[in-house]
Amino acid sequence: MAQPDTKKIFFENLSGAGKAIAVLTSGGDAQGMNAAVRAVVRMGLYVGAKVYFIHEGYQGMVDGGENIREATWESVSSMLQVGGTVIGSARCKEFRSHEGRLKAAHNLVQRGITNLCVIGGDGSLTGANLFREEWSGLLNELVEQGVIEAESVQKYSALHIVGMVGSIDNDFCGTDMTIGTDSALHRIIEVVDAIMTTAQSHQRTFVLEVMGRHCGYLALVSALACGADWVLIPEMPPEDGWEDKMCQKLSATRSRGTRLNIIIVAEGAIDRHGKPITSSYVKEDVSTQLPYDPPPSSPPPPSLTILGHVQRGGTPSAFDRILASRMGVEAVLALLETTANTPACVVSLSGNQSVRLPLMECVQMTQEVQKAMDQKRFEEAVKLRGRSDGRRHVPFTLLCSLLPQSNFNVAVLNVGAPAAGMNAAVRSAVRVGISEGHKMFAVSDGFEGFYKGQIKEIKWADVGGWTGQGGSLLGTKRTLPAKHVDKIAEQMRKHNINALLVIGGFEAFLSLLELLMARGKYDEFCVPMAMVPATVSNNVPGSDLSIGADTALNAITTTCDRIKQSASGTKRRVFIIETMGGYCGYLATVGGLAAGADAAYIYEESFDIRDLQANVEHLTEKMKTSIQRGLVLRNENSNENYTTDFIYQLYTEEGKGVFDCRKNVLGHMQQGGAPSPFDRNFGTKISAKAMQWVSKKLLPCGRVFANTEDSCCLLGMRRRALIFQPVVQLKDETDFVHRIPKEQWWLKLRPLMKILAKYKTSYDVSDSGQLEHVVHNRPKESDASVAM
């Protein structure tokens, strides 16, 4: 399938000849920093620039010598999956002084470096901007000291800075996600899931302390992702008397039959008077207000777990690898395009779009947030932090509160193949629906269960603990409703169903189209109907992302890491990996980018035997150097003739004497397992938003009768916004034969994967980041934690 025509800049035009770029990591480490370093190095070399590592952050820049070394293509091999930062990071007091910056300037000029890529937090980026502003003065001072020649001032007249934010706290204004945040959430959720099993066994309450001195992102999102009972964060201090309310909530939860309670506390949590709320205080308060007798007459006392630096460790998630790779490439492009008058910028993420923002605008906004918090202007701090921080708290509040019953009945069902995160979406829909006053009904086994009458009321406690469960606890089938509309209409009438929420993949989309067509014959379908996309294939029209795709990407990435590691110490080897996705190549392409693949074969980008031969020759050349392992991904339906077996045999034959081959079909393991933090969070929020839309459609109705196009909608992520789109309007955007959207945003990432694998290819910059302003970078419906 041909890609849409776009403006392209080709390899010959992306010239960085004569430029020298240095990359450093500063401040605290974060998973994904190595992926960013790798992308900067390889994109810099791709455009013809010299690229240097600066080891140990600003300290290495001040000390010079072996701390500043030229990078090669091979020097960043095998670092994509490594946590932390392999080039080191250190806080440097000396760089804060004028003398320290003078030494740093001398060390850079000696190597002709005038382009700096800084990966760190707001302090590191502020220091970089000060260094940039002082640059010409520092050079003049070095000339006066006789350390450098006078012509160097003219030759190296300007220092160009581009920043990327590496911080697990996600506390930097201007970007939806910072490098390392998603991986930190993975570590937290892994611990929480493990703790919940023992907590249930003993009916125990656990208090967990997570990082976040000034920002409660990790605490709030992990609370959503694990279904916590209470969360305490710095930006939203609880009202006086919160201790009593919290303990009442815990008691109410236990009275409904729940066997465990989870309380999550950010390390910087405070009350309305600025007094710290420590995790130990929370534990003691719960112990005092809810006294526990010795077992077995009652549950044991609460336990405290402080996660600490485990949140910084481990392998980066697929999300962080992709985010860091995209940002690294964008940083190099920004450096190539910068002029003497261009302000220092930071590469950021808004929705799934790369943007460039003036560095100091972002820093100042971040500092304003802290100032507002110090002055106890908490609501203002939330607004400054970004629209979505407040919106993220809305579903958490809804998921923890009950309202009086209404007269509306809403049914929720899963349709299509199971996807991790479906249960989180169902839980959110049920609890938000109940919070809105509706009576919620669960339909088992999709529309097959619907026409068979497998419908029952589902209550608040029934969905407890569903957030972290994989698969579909409601059951799901691919059955479409068209053949059974009469029986489904009968069940709608029998149970007085006033609205439908369908969670699923392409079959769910087709189902809504069929129900829309049936409205002319059956008034029972003249009700509000909403769809939330959930499929590992990410092939639903109208949405850039689907629930379950992130979990599948992490399964692919983790498996590829292990497969490549299995060849460590052996002879050169190439692995051929088959991924799921039907005719949609999302998993193969984005998984290939996250795993560092050399090629990814997909249906949307046709290939022939000449392309296969060229890929083999390319790998052969790489294998003759220090590269020991190769990785090739193939989407399951990329080509009916060039099967996985065919490609495996071709590579085996052509690689004789240079490398051998192995093949793996990942299969349904991509659909299994516990949902990732992203899918739990995405499922929770998008489903909550869908239920709020349903409520708005229902409330004006005395008698429910909805027969307009905009009463049957799909809620999807489009670029930077979550929007409702009538399903009938999405028909023209859909390739029904191959069950994919006609245009797919992620196709623009394919050249990026090829560039990082050392192919000479064109790179589409029509959608690259443009300099914006931090106060205007979020559209009305933007959702900050939805990215990629």
mmCIF file of N, CA, C and O in Angstrom, residues 291-338:
data_model
loop_
_atom_site.group_PDB
_atom_site.id
_atom_site.type_symbol
_atom_site.label_atom_id
_atom_site.label_comp_id
_atom_site.label_asym_id
_atom_site.label_seq_id
_atom_site.Cartn_x
_atom_site.Cartn_y
_atom_site.Cartn_z
ATOM 1 N N PRO A 291 -7.861 -0.275 64.618
ATOM 2 C CA PRO A 291 -7.060 -1.232 65.403
ATOM 3 C C PRO A 291 -7.315 -2.669 64.956
ATOM 4 O O PRO A 291 -8.429 -3.044 64.637
ATOM 5 N N TYR A 292 -6.230 -3.420 64.930
ATOM 6 C CA TYR A 292 -6.296 -4.819 64.494
ATOM 7 C C TYR A 292 -6.021 -5.732 65.677
ATOM 8 O O TYR A 292 -5.022 -5.579 66.381
ATOM 9 N N ASP A 293 -6.907 -6.668 65.869
ATOM 10 C CA ASP A 293 -6.675 -7.697 66.877
ATOM 11 C C ASP A 293 -5.807 -8.788 66.272
ATOM 12 O O ASP A 293 -5.687 -8.885 65.060
ATOM 13 N N PRO A 294 -5.230 -9.618 67.115
ATOM 14 C CA PRO A 294 -4.402 -10.692 66.548
ATOM 15 C C PRO A 294 -5.240 -11.595 65.653
ATOM 16 O O PRO A 294 -6.393 -11.854 65.944
ATOM 17 N N PRO A 295 -4.651 -12.063 64.550
ATOM 18 C CA PRO A 295 -5.340 -13.015 63.670
ATOM 19 C C PRO A 295 -5.692 -14.268 64.479
ATOM 20 O O PRO A 295 -5.050 -14.554 65.488
ATOM 21 N N PRO A 296 -6.710 -15.060 64.123
ATOM 22 C CA PRO A 296 -7.474 -14.899 62.870
ATOM 23 C C PRO A 296 -8.727 -14.062 63.019
ATOM 24 O O PRO A 296 -9.534 -13.998 62.109
ATOM 25 N N SER A 297 -8.946 -13.412 64.189
ATOM 26 C CA SER A 297 -10.189 -12.671 64.385
ATOM 27 C C SER A 297 -10.304 -11.468 63.482
ATOM 28 O O SER A 297 -11.391 -11.012 63.168
ATOM 29 N N SER A 298 -9.174 -10.889 63.028
ATOM 30 C CA SER A 298 -9.216 -9.746 62.114
ATOM 31 C C SER A 298 -7.908 -9.703 61.330
ATOM 32 O O SER A 298 -6.952 -10.394 61.665
ATOM 33 N N PRO A 299 -7.873 -8.880 60.271
ATOM 34 C CA PRO A 299 -6.654 -8.802 59.454
ATOM 35 C C PRO A 299 -5.470 -8.269 60.256
ATOM 36 O O PRO A 299 -5.628 -7.584 61.262
ATOM 37 N N PRO A 300 -4.259 -8.583 59.797
ATOM 38 C CA PRO A 300 -3.060 -8.079 60.457
ATOM 39 C C PRO A 300 -2.884 -6.581 60.236
ATOM 40 O O PRO A 300 -3.536 -6.004 59.369
ATOM 41 N N PRO A 301 -2.023 -5.919 61.008
ATOM 42 C CA PRO A 301 -1.820 -4.471 60.860
ATOM 43 C C PRO A 301 -1.213 -4.136 59.506
ATOM 44 O O PRO A 301 -0.651 -4.991 58.825
ATOM 45 N N PRO A 302 -1.322 -2.852 59.103
ATOM 46 C CA PRO A 302 -0.801 -2.446 57.787
ATOM 47 C C PRO A 302 0.712 -2.576 57.699
ATOM 48 O O PRO A 302 1.424 -2.525 58.710
ATOM 49 N N SER A 303 1.192 -2.747 56.476
ATOM 50 C CA SER A 303 2.631 -2.846 56.216
ATOM 51 C C SER A 303 3.080 -1.682 55.346
ATOM 52 O O SER A 303 2.305 -1.150 54.543
ATOM 53 N N LEU A 304 4.327 -1.299 55.475
ATOM 54 C CA LEU A 304 4.896 -0.177 54.734
ATOM 55 C C LEU A 304 5.992 -0.681 53.798
ATOM 56 O O LEU A 304 6.857 -1.462 54.202
ATOM 57 N N THR A 305 5.941 -0.258 52.551
ATOM 58 C CA THR A 305 6.977 -0.583 51.573
ATOM 59 C C THR A 305 7.451 0.703 50.917
ATOM 60 O O THR A 305 6.640 1.453 50.356
ATOM 61 N N ILE A 306 8.742 0.981 51.007
ATOM 62 C CA ILE A 306 9.335 2.157 50.356
ATOM 63 C C ILE A 306 10.141 1.652 49.161
ATOM 64 O O ILE A 306 11.133 0.947 49.322
ATOM 65 N N LEU A 307 9.706 2.014 47.969
ATOM 66 C CA LEU A 307 10.319 1.445 46.758
ATOM 67 C C LEU A 307 11.707 1.997 46.482
ATOM 68 O O LEU A 307 12.563 1.299 45.952
ATOM 69 N N GLY A 308 11.936 3.266 46.762
ATOM 70 C CA GLY A 308 13.270 3.837 46.602
ATOM 71 C C GLY A 308 13.818 3.749 45.189
ATOM 72 O O GLY A 308 13.096 3.863 44.205
ATOM 73 N N HIS A 309 15.127 3.486 45.075
ATOM 74 C CA HIS A 309 15.805 3.563 43.780
ATOM 75 C C HIS A 309 15.529 2.382 42.868
ATOM 76 O O HIS A 309 16.008 2.367 41.723
ATOM 77 N N VAL A 310 14.738 1.424 43.338
ATOM 78 C CA VAL A 310 14.339 0.342 42.438
ATOM 79 C C VAL A 310 13.542 0.922 41.262
ATOM 80 O O VAL A 310 13.530 0.368 40.168
ATOM 81 N N GLN A 311 12.910 2.088 41.486
ATOM 82 C CA GLN A 311 12.124 2.725 40.423
ATOM 83 C C GLN A 311 13.001 3.241 39.285
ATOM 84 O O GLN A 311 12.537 3.422 38.165
ATOM 85 N N ARG A 312 14.262 3.511 39.576
ATOM 86 C CA ARG A 312 15.181 4.012 38.544
ATOM 87 C C ARG A 312 15.855 2.881 37.773
ATOM 88 O O ARG A 312 16.453 3.114 36.727
ATOM 89 N N GLY A 313 15.770 1.677 38.300
ATOM 90 C CA GLY A 313 16.565 0.591 37.735
ATOM 91 C C GLY A 313 15.830 -0.231 36.698
ATOM 92 O O GLY A 313 14.671 -0.005 36.379
ATOM 93 N N GLY A 314 16.556 -1.196 36.167
ATOM 94 C CA GLY A 314 15.955 -2.154 35.245
ATOM 95 C C GLY A 314 16.014 -1.726 33.794
ATOM 96 O O GLY A 314 16.496 -0.647 33.444
ATOM 97 N N THR A 315 15.501 -2.600 32.960
ATOM 98 C CA THR A 315 15.485 -2.389 31.515
ATOM 99 C C THR A 315 14.430 -1.358 31.136
ATOM 100 O O THR A 315 13.330 -1.385 31.676
ATOM 101 N N PRO A 316 14.740 -0.461 30.207
ATOM 102 C CA PRO A 316 13.714 0.509 29.786
ATOM 103 C C PRO A 316 12.558 -0.163 29.066
ATOM 104 O O PRO A 316 12.739 -1.163 28.362
ATOM 105 N N SER A 317 11.376 0.377 29.253
ATOM 106 C CA SER A 317 10.186 -0.148 28.588
ATOM 107 C C SER A 317 10.225 0.170 27.100
ATOM 108 O O SER A 317 11.014 1.003 26.638
ATOM 109 N N ALA A 318 9.343 -0.486 26.348
ATOM 110 C CA ALA A 318 9.241 -0.204 24.909
ATOM 111 C C ALA A 318 8.908 1.262 24.677
ATOM 112 O O ALA A 318 9.474 1.905 23.789
ATOM 113 N N PHE A 319 8.003 1.796 25.478
ATOM 114 C CA PHE A 319 7.604 3.202 25.335
ATOM 115 C C PHE A 319 8.814 4.122 25.461
ATOM 116 O O PHE A 319 9.017 5.024 24.647
ATOM 117 N N ASP A 320 9.636 3.908 26.497
ATOM 118 C CA ASP A 320 10.792 4.785 26.719
ATOM 119 C C ASP A 320 11.833 4.643 25.626
ATOM 120 O O ASP A 320 12.492 5.618 25.261
ATOM 121 N N ARG A 321 12.006 3.452 25.096
ATOM 122 C CA ARG A 321 12.965 3.272 23.997
ATOM 123 C C ARG A 321 12.508 4.038 22.753
ATOM 124 O O ARG A 321 13.313 4.687 22.084
ATOM 125 N N ILE A 322 11.219 3.930 22.448
ATOM 126 C CA ILE A 322 10.690 4.610 21.268
ATOM 127 C C ILE A 322 10.719 6.113 21.469
ATOM 128 O O ILE A 322 11.131 6.873 20.589
ATOM 129 N N LEU A 323 10.262 6.559 22.650
ATOM 130 C CA LEU A 323 10.267 7.987 22.960
ATOM 131 C C LEU A 323 11.673 8.561 22.864
ATOM 132 O O LEU A 323 11.893 9.597 22.221
ATOM 133 N N ALA A 324 12.632 7.897 23.480
ATOM 134 C CA ALA A 324 14.012 8.390 23.483
ATOM 135 C C ALA A 324 14.611 8.383 22.087
ATOM 136 O O ALA A 324 15.333 9.307 21.699
ATOM 137 N N SER A 325 14.304 7.356 21.301
ATOM 138 C CA SER A 325 14.831 7.281 19.932
ATOM 139 C C SER A 325 14.268 8.414 19.083
ATOM 140 O O SER A 325 14.999 9.081 18.336
ATOM 141 N N ARG A 326 12.970 8.652 19.192
ATOM 142 C CA ARG A 326 12.358 9.746 18.434
ATOM 143 C C ARG A 326 12.916 11.095 18.850
ATOM 144 O O ARG A 326 13.205 11.954 18.023
ATOM 145 N N MET A 327 13.080 11.278 20.157
ATOM 146 C CA MET A 327 13.591 12.554 20.652
ATOM 147 C C MET A 327 15.040 12.768 20.248
ATOM 148 O O MET A 327 15.442 13.889 19.918
ATOM 149 N N GLY A 328 15.835 11.700 20.274
ATOM 150 C CA GLY A 328 17.239 11.821 19.887
ATOM 151 C C GLY A 328 17.398 12.242 18.443
ATOM 152 O O GLY A 328 18.216 13.111 18.115
ATOM 153 N N VAL A 329 16.617 11.630 17.554
ATOM 154 C CA VAL A 329 16.659 12.006 16.142
ATOM 155 C C VAL A 329 16.175 13.435 15.960
ATOM 156 O O VAL A 329 16.771 14.229 15.218
ATOM 157 N N GLU A 330 15.096 13.795 16.644
ATOM 158 C CA GLU A 330 14.553 15.153 16.543
ATOM 159 C C GLU A 330 15.562 16.182 17.059
ATOM 160 O O GLU A 330 15.676 17.296 16.522
ATOM 161 N N ALA A 331 16.325 15.824 18.094
ATOM 162 C CA ALA A 331 17.327 16.739 18.640
ATOM 163 C C ALA A 331 18.409 17.044 17.612
ATOM 164 O O ALA A 331 18.852 18.186 17.471
ATOM 165 N N VAL A 332 18.852 16.017 16.886
ATOM 166 C CA VAL A 332 19.868 16.231 15.852
ATOM 167 C C VAL A 332 19.320 17.110 14.738
ATOM 168 O O VAL A 332 20.000 18.036 14.256
ATOM 169 N N LEU A 333 18.085 16.867 14.307
ATOM 170 C CA LEU A 333 17.472 17.710 13.277
ATOM 171 C C LEU A 333 17.375 19.154 13.744
ATOM 172 O O LEU A 333 17.619 20.093 12.978
ATOM 173 N N ALA A 334 17.034 19.342 15.017
ATOM 174 C CA ALA A 334 16.941 20.702 15.562
ATOM 175 C C ALA A 334 18.304 21.388 15.545
ATOM 176 O O ALA A 334 18.410 22.578 15.236
ATOM 177 N N LEU A 335 19.361 20.637 15.874
ATOM 178 C CA LEU A 335 20.706 21.217 15.848
ATOM 179 C C LEU A 335 21.129 21.578 14.430
ATOM 180 O O LEU A 335 21.793 22.601 14.213
ATOM 181 N N LEU A 336 20.730 20.768 13.451
ATOM 182 C CA LEU A 336 21.085 21.062 12.058
ATOM 183 C C LEU A 336 20.389 22.328 11.564
ATOM 184 O O LEU A 336 20.923 23.058 10.731
ATOM 185 N N GLU A 337 19.182 22.570 12.064
ATOM 186 C CA GLU A 337 18.388 23.693 11.584
ATOM 187 C C GLU A 337 18.599 24.972 12.385
ATOM 188 O O GLU A 337 18.091 26.024 12.014
ATOM 189 N N THR A 338 19.313 24.900 13.485
ATOM 190 C CA THR A 338 19.459 26.065 14.351
ATOM 191 C C THR A 338 20.358 27.125 13.735
ATOM 192 O O THR A 338 21.241 26.841 12.920
#
